[in-house]
Short mmCIF file of C-alpha atoms and ligand atoms in Angstrom, two decimals:
data_model
loop_
_atom_site.label_atom_id
_atom_site.label_comp_id
_atom_site.label_asym_id
_atom_site.label_seq_id
_atom_site.Cartn_x
_atom_site.Cartn_y
_atom_site.Cartn_z
CA MET R 124 159.56 -44.86 -54.87
CA ASN R 125 157.64 -47.37 -52.94
CA ILE R 126 156.88 -49.64 -55.77
CA ARG R 127 160.18 -50.22 -58.05
CA PHE R 128 161.33 -53.03 -60.39
CA THR R 129 164.45 -54.20 -61.74
CA THR R 130 164.81 -56.34 -64.74
CA ALA R 131 167.87 -58.63 -66.13
CA GLY R 132 168.20 -61.09 -68.81
CA GLU R 133 169.40 -61.12 -72.67
CA SER R 134 166.97 -61.70 -75.50
CA HIS R 135 168.79 -65.24 -76.34
CA GLY R 136 170.08 -66.20 -72.89
CA LYS R 137 168.69 -68.79 -70.28
CA ALA R 138 166.09 -66.47 -68.79
CA LEU R 139 164.76 -62.96 -68.06
CA THR R 140 164.30 -62.29 -64.51
CA ALA R 141 162.68 -59.37 -62.39
CA ILE R 142 162.38 -58.18 -59.02
CA LEU R 143 159.32 -55.86 -57.90
CA GLU R 144 159.91 -54.57 -54.66
CA GLY R 145 157.07 -52.75 -52.65
CA ILE R 146 153.83 -54.75 -53.51
CA PRO R 147 152.05 -54.64 -49.61
CA SER R 148 151.62 -58.14 -48.23
CA GLY R 149 147.95 -59.87 -48.53
CA LEU R 150 147.65 -59.15 -52.51
CA GLY R 151 145.84 -62.22 -54.00
CA LEU R 152 148.24 -63.33 -56.45
CA SER R 153 148.65 -66.42 -58.73
CA LYS R 154 150.60 -67.32 -61.82
CA LYS R 155 147.48 -67.10 -64.09
CA ASP R 156 147.48 -63.20 -63.38
CA VAL R 157 150.67 -62.77 -64.79
CA ASP R 158 150.60 -65.12 -67.51
CA VAL R 159 147.55 -63.56 -69.09
CA ASP R 160 149.43 -60.49 -69.93
CA LEU R 161 152.54 -62.48 -70.92
CA ARG R 162 150.33 -64.06 -73.42
CA ARG R 163 148.77 -60.80 -74.81
CA ARG R 164 152.05 -59.15 -75.07
CA MET R 165 153.58 -61.88 -77.56
CA MET R 166 150.14 -61.74 -79.84
CA GLY R 167 149.87 -59.12 -82.72
CA TYR R 168 150.13 -59.41 -86.45
CA GLY R 169 153.57 -58.43 -87.66
CA ARG R 170 155.56 -60.24 -85.42
CA GLY R 171 158.71 -62.74 -86.57
CA ALA R 172 159.21 -66.05 -86.37
CA ARG R 173 160.71 -65.71 -82.40
CA MET R 174 156.97 -65.69 -81.45
CA LYS R 175 156.19 -69.09 -82.50
CA ILE R 176 159.38 -70.50 -80.66
CA GLU R 177 158.45 -68.82 -77.24
CA SER R 178 155.45 -69.41 -74.79
CA ASP R 179 156.31 -67.10 -72.02
CA GLU R 180 154.97 -68.26 -68.55
CA VAL R 181 156.33 -66.65 -65.18
CA GLU R 182 157.51 -68.69 -62.17
CA PHE R 183 157.64 -66.90 -58.84
CA LEU R 184 161.00 -67.55 -57.06
CA GLY R 185 160.30 -65.34 -54.12
CA GLY R 186 157.48 -62.96 -52.71
CA VAL R 187 154.36 -65.00 -52.78
CA ARG R 188 153.03 -67.92 -50.64
CA ALA R 189 149.68 -69.77 -50.72
CA GLY R 190 148.25 -67.47 -53.40
CA GLN R 191 149.10 -64.23 -51.59
CA THR R 192 151.84 -61.45 -51.78
CA LEU R 193 154.15 -61.62 -48.57
CA GLY R 194 155.32 -57.86 -48.61
CA SER R 195 158.97 -59.06 -49.59
CA PRO R 196 160.32 -58.54 -52.90
CA ILE R 197 158.60 -60.54 -55.62
CA SER R 198 160.93 -62.58 -57.83
CA MET R 199 160.13 -63.37 -61.27
CA LEU R 200 161.56 -65.75 -64.06
CA ILE R 201 160.41 -66.04 -67.41
CA ARG R 202 162.56 -68.79 -69.43
CA ASN R 203 163.68 -68.35 -73.04
CA ARG R 204 163.00 -71.51 -75.23
CA ASP R 205 164.98 -69.88 -77.67
CA TRP R 206 167.87 -70.54 -75.73
CA GLU R 207 168.54 -74.06 -76.59
CA ASN R 208 169.62 -72.62 -79.98
CA TRP R 209 171.77 -70.12 -78.65
CA SER R 210 173.46 -71.79 -75.63
CA GLU R 211 176.86 -71.97 -77.08
CA ILE R 212 176.27 -68.40 -78.20
CA MET R 213 175.23 -66.86 -75.24
CA ASP R 214 177.24 -69.25 -72.73
CA ALA R 215 178.22 -67.16 -69.82
CA GLU R 216 181.39 -68.99 -69.35
CA SER R 217 184.57 -68.60 -71.69
CA ARG R 218 185.09 -71.46 -74.03
CA SER R 219 187.89 -73.07 -75.69
CA ASP R 220 187.15 -71.72 -79.06
CA ASP R 221 186.59 -68.21 -78.02
CA ASP R 222 190.09 -66.88 -79.26
CA GLY R 223 187.87 -65.68 -82.40
CA ASP R 224 184.70 -64.56 -82.53
CA ARG R 225 181.69 -66.34 -81.57
CA ARG R 226 179.31 -67.39 -84.00
CA ARG R 227 176.36 -64.67 -84.99
CA LYS R 228 178.83 -61.88 -84.07
CA LEU R 229 177.14 -58.29 -85.23
CA GLY R 230 179.48 -56.40 -86.81
CA ARG R 231 177.73 -54.08 -89.26
CA PRO R 232 175.47 -51.96 -86.89
CA ARG R 233 171.83 -51.20 -87.72
CA PRO R 234 170.87 -47.49 -87.82
CA GLY R 235 168.56 -46.69 -85.43
CA HIS R 236 169.39 -49.64 -83.24
CA ALA R 237 171.76 -49.26 -79.83
CA ASP R 238 174.80 -51.26 -81.45
CA LEU R 239 177.01 -48.33 -82.61
CA VAL R 240 176.71 -46.41 -79.72
CA GLY R 241 176.57 -49.54 -77.40
CA VAL R 242 179.78 -50.55 -78.63
CA LEU R 243 181.61 -47.55 -78.10
CA LYS R 244 180.13 -46.80 -74.85
CA TYR R 245 180.83 -50.24 -73.35
CA ASN R 246 183.78 -50.90 -75.49
CA ARG R 247 182.84 -54.16 -77.04
CA SER R 248 183.69 -55.59 -80.53
CA ASP R 249 180.77 -57.52 -81.12
CA ALA R 250 177.41 -55.59 -81.06
CA ARG R 251 175.67 -58.59 -80.03
CA ASP R 252 176.88 -57.73 -76.44
CA ILE R 253 174.44 -54.73 -76.96
CA LEU R 254 171.65 -55.99 -78.74
CA GLU R 255 170.88 -58.70 -76.70
CA ARG R 256 170.07 -56.38 -73.91
CA ALA R 257 168.81 -53.56 -75.92
CA SER R 258 166.12 -55.87 -77.63
CA ALA R 259 162.41 -55.72 -76.40
CA ARG R 260 162.56 -59.02 -75.19
CA GLU R 261 163.29 -57.57 -72.03
CA THR R 262 159.80 -55.96 -71.91
CA ALA R 263 158.35 -59.44 -71.22
CA SER R 264 159.57 -58.63 -67.37
CA ARG R 265 157.98 -55.32 -67.38
CA VAL R 266 154.59 -56.88 -68.13
CA ALA R 267 155.20 -59.38 -65.59
CA CYS R 268 155.84 -56.65 -63.16
CA GLY R 269 152.99 -54.68 -64.68
CA ALA R 270 150.41 -57.53 -64.29
CA VAL R 271 151.11 -57.84 -60.36
CA CYS R 272 150.60 -53.81 -60.30
CA ARG R 273 147.33 -54.36 -62.41
CA LYS R 274 146.02 -57.06 -59.74
CA LEU R 275 146.66 -54.58 -56.72
CA LEU R 276 144.91 -51.63 -58.78
CA VAL R 277 141.84 -54.23 -59.50
CA ASP R 278 141.38 -53.89 -55.60
CA PHE R 279 140.83 -50.38 -55.73
CA GLY R 280 138.38 -50.27 -58.73
CA VAL R 281 141.33 -49.26 -61.18
CA THR R 282 141.48 -50.82 -64.51
CA VAL R 283 143.91 -50.39 -67.26
CA GLY R 284 143.26 -50.70 -70.95
CA SER R 285 144.90 -49.86 -74.40
CA HIS R 286 144.11 -50.00 -78.11
CA VAL R 287 146.25 -49.25 -81.45
CA VAL R 288 145.09 -46.19 -83.18
CA GLU R 289 147.80 -45.75 -85.80
CA ILE R 290 150.19 -48.16 -87.41
CA GLY R 291 152.26 -46.72 -90.12
CA PRO R 292 150.10 -44.93 -92.86
CA VAL R 293 146.87 -46.21 -91.21
CA LYS R 294 144.82 -44.09 -88.83
CA ALA R 295 141.62 -45.75 -87.04
CA PRO R 296 138.90 -43.16 -86.73
CA LEU R 297 137.97 -41.69 -83.31
CA LEU R 298 135.35 -43.98 -81.90
CA GLU R 299 133.68 -44.14 -78.58
CA LEU R 300 135.50 -46.37 -76.20
CA PRO R 301 133.97 -49.48 -75.02
CA ASP R 302 133.80 -50.05 -71.46
CA ASP R 303 135.97 -52.97 -71.12
CA LEU R 304 138.62 -51.71 -73.67
CA ASN R 305 140.77 -54.71 -73.65
CA SER R 306 138.37 -57.19 -74.13
CA VAL R 307 137.45 -55.50 -77.76
CA ALA R 308 141.01 -54.70 -78.48
CA ASP R 309 142.20 -58.11 -77.50
CA ARG R 310 139.80 -59.76 -80.39
CA SER R 311 141.68 -57.82 -83.06
CA GLU R 312 145.09 -59.49 -84.22
CA VAL R 313 146.53 -55.79 -84.42
CA ARG R 314 144.52 -54.44 -81.22
CA CYS R 315 142.43 -51.75 -83.06
CA ILE R 316 138.80 -51.31 -82.12
CA ASP R 317 137.80 -50.26 -85.73
CA GLU R 318 137.45 -53.28 -87.69
CA ASP R 319 138.17 -51.70 -91.35
CA ALA R 320 141.26 -49.88 -89.99
CA GLY R 321 142.05 -53.09 -88.25
CA ARG R 322 142.15 -54.86 -92.18
CA ALA R 323 144.02 -51.91 -93.37
CA MET R 324 146.76 -52.01 -90.91
CA ILE R 325 147.10 -55.70 -91.67
CA GLU R 326 147.30 -54.88 -95.43
CA ALA R 327 149.74 -52.25 -94.47
CA ILE R 328 151.77 -54.46 -92.51
CA ASP R 329 151.74 -57.21 -95.49
CA ARG R 330 153.02 -54.75 -97.83
CA ALA R 331 156.00 -53.82 -95.42
CA ARG R 332 157.00 -57.11 -94.93
CA GLU R 333 156.94 -57.72 -98.61
CA ALA R 334 159.03 -54.34 -99.27
CA ARG R 335 161.41 -55.85 -96.59
CA ASP R 336 160.52 -52.98 -94.48
CA THR R 337 159.22 -52.43 -90.96
CA LEU R 338 156.28 -50.11 -89.62
CA GLY R 339 155.99 -48.18 -86.36
CA GLY R 340 152.35 -46.68 -84.87
CA ILE R 341 150.76 -45.13 -81.99
CA VAL R 342 148.86 -46.96 -79.08
CA GLU R 343 146.48 -45.34 -76.45
CA VAL R 344 146.23 -46.59 -72.91
CA VAL R 345 143.31 -45.35 -70.81
CA VAL R 346 143.26 -45.92 -67.04
CA LYS R 347 139.99 -45.63 -65.42
CA GLY R 348 138.84 -45.38 -61.84
CA LEU R 349 141.61 -43.50 -60.29
CA PRO R 350 140.91 -41.65 -56.83
CA VAL R 351 141.49 -37.96 -57.29
CA GLY R 352 145.12 -36.48 -56.49
CA LEU R 353 147.64 -39.19 -57.07
CA GLY R 354 150.86 -37.57 -57.88
CA SER R 355 151.62 -33.78 -56.83
CA HIS R 356 152.26 -30.57 -58.16
CA VAL R 357 154.93 -29.76 -55.59
CA SER R 358 158.00 -31.00 -56.86
CA TRP R 359 158.85 -31.97 -60.53
CA HIS R 360 159.99 -35.78 -59.82
CA GLN R 361 156.50 -36.10 -58.29
CA LYS R 362 154.24 -35.03 -61.31
CA LEU R 363 152.45 -37.98 -62.59
CA ASP R 364 152.30 -36.84 -65.75
CA GLY R 365 156.27 -36.80 -65.67
CA ARG R 366 156.38 -39.90 -64.33
CA LEU R 367 154.46 -41.42 -67.05
CA ALA R 368 156.06 -39.71 -69.82
CA HIS R 369 159.56 -41.16 -68.35
CA ALA R 370 157.79 -44.77 -67.97
CA MET R 371 156.77 -44.96 -71.70
CA MET R 372 159.73 -43.18 -73.28
CA SER R 373 161.79 -46.00 -71.53
CA ILE R 374 160.38 -48.58 -73.77
CA PRO R 375 162.38 -49.57 -76.58
CA ALA R 376 161.85 -47.68 -79.91
CA VAL R 377 159.36 -45.20 -78.18
CA LYS R 378 159.68 -41.70 -79.34
CA GLY R 379 156.80 -39.86 -78.13
CA VAL R 380 154.34 -39.70 -75.54
CA GLU R 381 151.09 -37.47 -75.35
CA LEU R 382 148.38 -36.97 -72.50
CA GLY R 383 144.99 -36.01 -73.73
CA LEU R 384 145.16 -33.50 -76.56
CA GLY R 385 148.90 -33.39 -76.24
CA PHE R 386 150.56 -31.48 -78.97
CA GLU R 387 146.84 -30.69 -80.49
CA ALA R 388 146.55 -28.31 -77.02
CA SER R 389 149.63 -26.47 -77.89
CA ARG R 390 147.90 -25.18 -81.33
CA ARG R 391 144.63 -24.38 -79.69
CA PRO R 392 143.35 -21.21 -78.04
CA GLY R 393 142.87 -21.46 -74.08
CA SER R 394 139.05 -21.57 -74.49
CA LYS R 395 139.12 -24.71 -76.66
CA VAL R 396 141.47 -26.72 -74.37
CA HIS R 397 140.78 -26.46 -70.74
CA ASP R 398 138.18 -28.83 -69.49
CA GLU R 399 135.36 -26.69 -67.53
CA LEU R 400 134.04 -27.14 -64.31
CA PHE R 401 130.42 -27.87 -63.44
CA LEU R 402 128.39 -28.67 -60.69
CA ASP R 403 125.60 -31.72 -60.66
CA ASP R 404 122.66 -31.24 -58.78
CA GLN R 405 124.22 -32.59 -55.40
CA GLY R 406 126.87 -29.82 -55.88
CA ILE R 407 129.43 -32.34 -56.83
CA PRO R 408 132.10 -30.96 -59.28
CA PHE R 409 132.42 -32.58 -62.69
CA ARG R 410 134.00 -32.08 -65.99
CA LYS R 411 132.30 -32.71 -69.47
CA THR R 412 135.87 -33.25 -71.36
CA ASN R 413 138.78 -34.77 -70.51
CA ASN R 414 141.46 -32.74 -72.96
CA ALA R 415 143.77 -32.88 -70.00
CA GLY R 416 143.90 -36.41 -70.19
CA GLY R 417 143.34 -37.20 -66.47
CA THR R 418 145.83 -34.55 -64.93
CA GLU R 419 145.86 -31.27 -63.74
CA GLY R 420 149.02 -29.85 -61.82
CA GLY R 421 150.52 -33.38 -62.24
CA MET R 422 148.01 -34.84 -60.28
CA THR R 423 145.15 -36.87 -61.03
CA THR R 424 141.55 -35.31 -61.71
CA GLY R 425 139.74 -38.47 -60.92
CA GLY R 426 138.81 -38.81 -64.54
CA PRO R 427 140.38 -41.44 -67.20
CA LEU R 428 144.09 -40.94 -67.84
CA VAL R 429 144.53 -41.20 -71.69
CA ILE R 430 148.00 -41.50 -72.76
CA ARG R 431 149.04 -41.91 -76.33
CA VAL R 432 152.42 -43.63 -77.00
CA GLY R 433 154.41 -43.43 -80.73
CA MET R 434 156.84 -46.02 -81.66
CA LYS R 435 159.03 -45.86 -84.21
CA PRO R 436 159.39 -48.77 -87.06
CA ILE R 437 161.65 -51.51 -85.80
CA SER R 438 165.37 -50.68 -86.66
CA THR R 439 166.24 -54.25 -88.06
CA LEU R 440 165.60 -54.44 -91.91
CA MET R 441 165.55 -56.94 -93.94
CA LYS R 442 166.61 -54.54 -96.89
CA PRO R 443 169.36 -53.11 -94.45
CA LEU R 444 170.44 -49.27 -94.67
CA ALA R 445 173.85 -47.87 -94.93
CA SER R 446 176.33 -48.91 -92.47
CA PHE R 447 180.01 -49.95 -92.16
CA ASP R 448 182.08 -52.80 -90.73
CA LEU R 449 183.20 -52.64 -87.28
CA ASP R 450 186.16 -54.40 -87.89
CA THR R 451 187.52 -53.17 -91.30
CA GLY R 452 185.98 -49.74 -91.48
CA GLU R 453 184.70 -50.26 -94.86
CA THR R 454 181.42 -49.47 -95.97
CA ALA R 455 178.46 -51.85 -95.96
CA ARG R 456 174.90 -52.43 -95.55
CA ALA R 457 173.53 -53.01 -91.79
CA GLN R 458 173.56 -56.65 -90.66
CA ALA R 459 170.13 -58.18 -91.07
CA GLU R 460 168.79 -60.50 -88.03
CA ARG R 461 165.62 -61.93 -87.91
CA SER R 462 163.02 -59.56 -86.35
CA ASP R 463 159.53 -58.47 -86.49
CA THR R 464 157.85 -56.37 -89.19
CA THR R 465 156.03 -54.55 -86.30
CA ALA R 466 155.60 -54.77 -82.66
CA VAL R 467 152.94 -51.80 -82.19
CA PRO R 468 150.35 -54.46 -81.00
CA ALA R 469 152.61 -55.55 -78.28
CA LEU R 470 153.28 -52.01 -77.35
CA GLY R 471 150.04 -51.49 -76.05
CA VAL R 472 149.96 -54.25 -73.90
CA ILE R 473 153.78 -52.97 -72.57
CA SER R 474 152.52 -49.40 -72.09
CA GLU R 475 149.69 -50.91 -69.84
CA ALA R 476 152.00 -52.21 -67.76
CA MET R 477 154.28 -49.40 -67.32
CA ALA R 478 151.03 -47.27 -66.56
CA ALA R 479 150.15 -49.80 -64.10
CA ILE R 480 153.34 -49.79 -62.23
CA VAL R 481 153.41 -45.87 -62.31
CA VAL R 482 149.93 -45.68 -61.01
CA ALA R 483 150.41 -48.44 -58.35
CA ASN R 484 153.50 -46.59 -56.90
CA ALA R 485 151.81 -43.26 -56.74
CA LEU R 486 149.11 -45.17 -54.82
CA SER R 487 151.40 -46.71 -52.49
CA GLU R 488 153.75 -43.66 -51.93
CA GLN R 489 150.42 -41.59 -51.10
CA PHE R 490 148.59 -44.11 -48.83
CA GLY R 491 151.84 -46.50 -47.66
CA GLY R 492 150.94 -49.22 -45.49
CA GLY R 493 152.68 -52.55 -45.30
CA SER R 494 149.46 -54.55 -46.09
CA MET R 495 146.64 -54.29 -48.39
CA THR R 496 144.21 -54.15 -45.35
CA ASP R 497 146.18 -50.70 -44.46
CA LEU R 498 146.60 -49.54 -47.75
CA LYS R 499 142.52 -49.82 -48.36
CA GLU R 500 142.13 -48.38 -44.97
CA ASN R 501 144.08 -45.39 -45.89
CA VAL R 502 142.66 -45.04 -49.39
CA ASN R 503 139.07 -45.29 -48.15
CA SER R 504 139.65 -42.60 -45.20
CA TYR R 505 141.01 -40.36 -47.78
CA MET R 506 138.04 -40.70 -50.12
CA GLY R 507 135.85 -40.17 -47.24
CA ARG R 508 137.50 -36.70 -46.35
CA VAL R 509 137.26 -35.59 -49.98
CA GLU R 510 133.71 -36.51 -50.74
CA SER R 511 132.77 -35.19 -47.35
CA ARG R 512 133.87 -31.87 -48.93
CA TRP R 513 130.41 -31.78 -51.43
CA LYS R 514 128.18 -32.36 -48.03
CA ARG R 515 126.91 -28.80 -47.45
C1 EPS A 883 163.91 -58.25 -81.35
C2 EPS A 883 164.06 -59.02 -82.28
C3 EPS A 883 163.26 -60.52 -82.42
C4 EPS A 883 161.89 -60.06 -81.50
C5 EPS A 883 162.35 -59.55 -80.18
C6 EPS A 883 162.68 -58.05 -80.05
O1 EPS A 883 163.71 -61.38 -82.03
P1 EPS A 883 164.80 -62.27 -82.36
O2 EPS A 883 165.89 -61.74 -82.65
O3 EPS A 883 164.91 -63.55 -81.36
O4 EPS A 883 163.99 -63.08 -83.65
O5 EPS A 883 160.89 -61.02 -81.60
O6 EPS A 883 161.09 -59.60 -79.40
C7 EPS A 883 161.00 -60.76 -78.66
C8 EPS A 883 161.70 -61.48 -78.65
C9 EPS A 883 159.83 -60.57 -77.43
O7 EPS A 883 159.49 -61.57 -76.84
O8 EPS A 883 159.11 -59.63 -77.85
C10 EPS A 883 164.62 -57.11 -81.10
O9 EPS A 883 166.09 -56.86 -81.73
O10 EPS A 883 164.60 -56.05 -80.21
#
């Protein structure tokens, strides 16, 4: 992997950090490029009180100078404002009053959360040691890394957008997507491009909140402007569709990923699935459909990547489900913690970030180069070779 990242930090710790490696030198990059996506991730109807406390922004700690990347690892910091309220609970040092449990111990695991399996695996008595890292707060770091990759992709004419297609029982109708998907989706509080469906989603979220329940949903990510042939058919780990699925499934609460027709393709005969090939009047091949969702043989076709990502409802319920007390072994209701009713609108922004990272990595693996100048030259030379094939 050329472009890779790692993140650290707990939800109520001092800060989140991310180190992004493999970005070539000479990419124009400013804090604003990252903050824009951090803010987009925080928006969305159905979020809890935490998003009113935070005001995410990035601080570059390394890898950027005078508005340009240096080719060295990019180190980024996002402070948790809520830390002020949690500094004793999350203190890294041992404290004189640490004989008993720290305040806000989570002792009754929430079904669906990492709580129970985490305390067993990591041998902890307080599930807070697990949930603080399992929290989707971590995705702010991913979005920061994705924003840098998005900036790189823009230089190659590649755009990454998303919209919400389902929340709970509400399904948006299939519409033709606007050219600038995000500028339309971001105008909606639920990031849905259909106004009626968006209103129905808001009502469904209100009903779930009143019932002290939570809702999941589905987002669609669209990546446009890709060169043909990113990824490879030759080995399982080089297949771009596989890499995208892995990246999306790694997002907290995601339970399903589909490319193009996805599961629907399995129900149709081949004649109703495969994208037929036509030649235009200059002999250049094209497809009228994109049922494949932008990959064939694990490689980009040059058409848009269309990825659907499904999220389960958040597992912290204000009307808690059956559980037990880790200390006493008695049955009890799971612990209720402040949380969101839904985070599906944010899932779109996070999925964009993961898609941007996967695609930027595939581009860099294929075309290499330590600098943006070399990367561009290599891409141009490849595209020239591909296009010359149709000059008969
Ligand atoms: C989360 C619980 C809530 C969410 C949080 C994810 O936080 P808190 O426990 O502080 O109320 O708001 O999401 C974020 C903080 C974020 O930045 O997205 C959880 O348990 O996963």
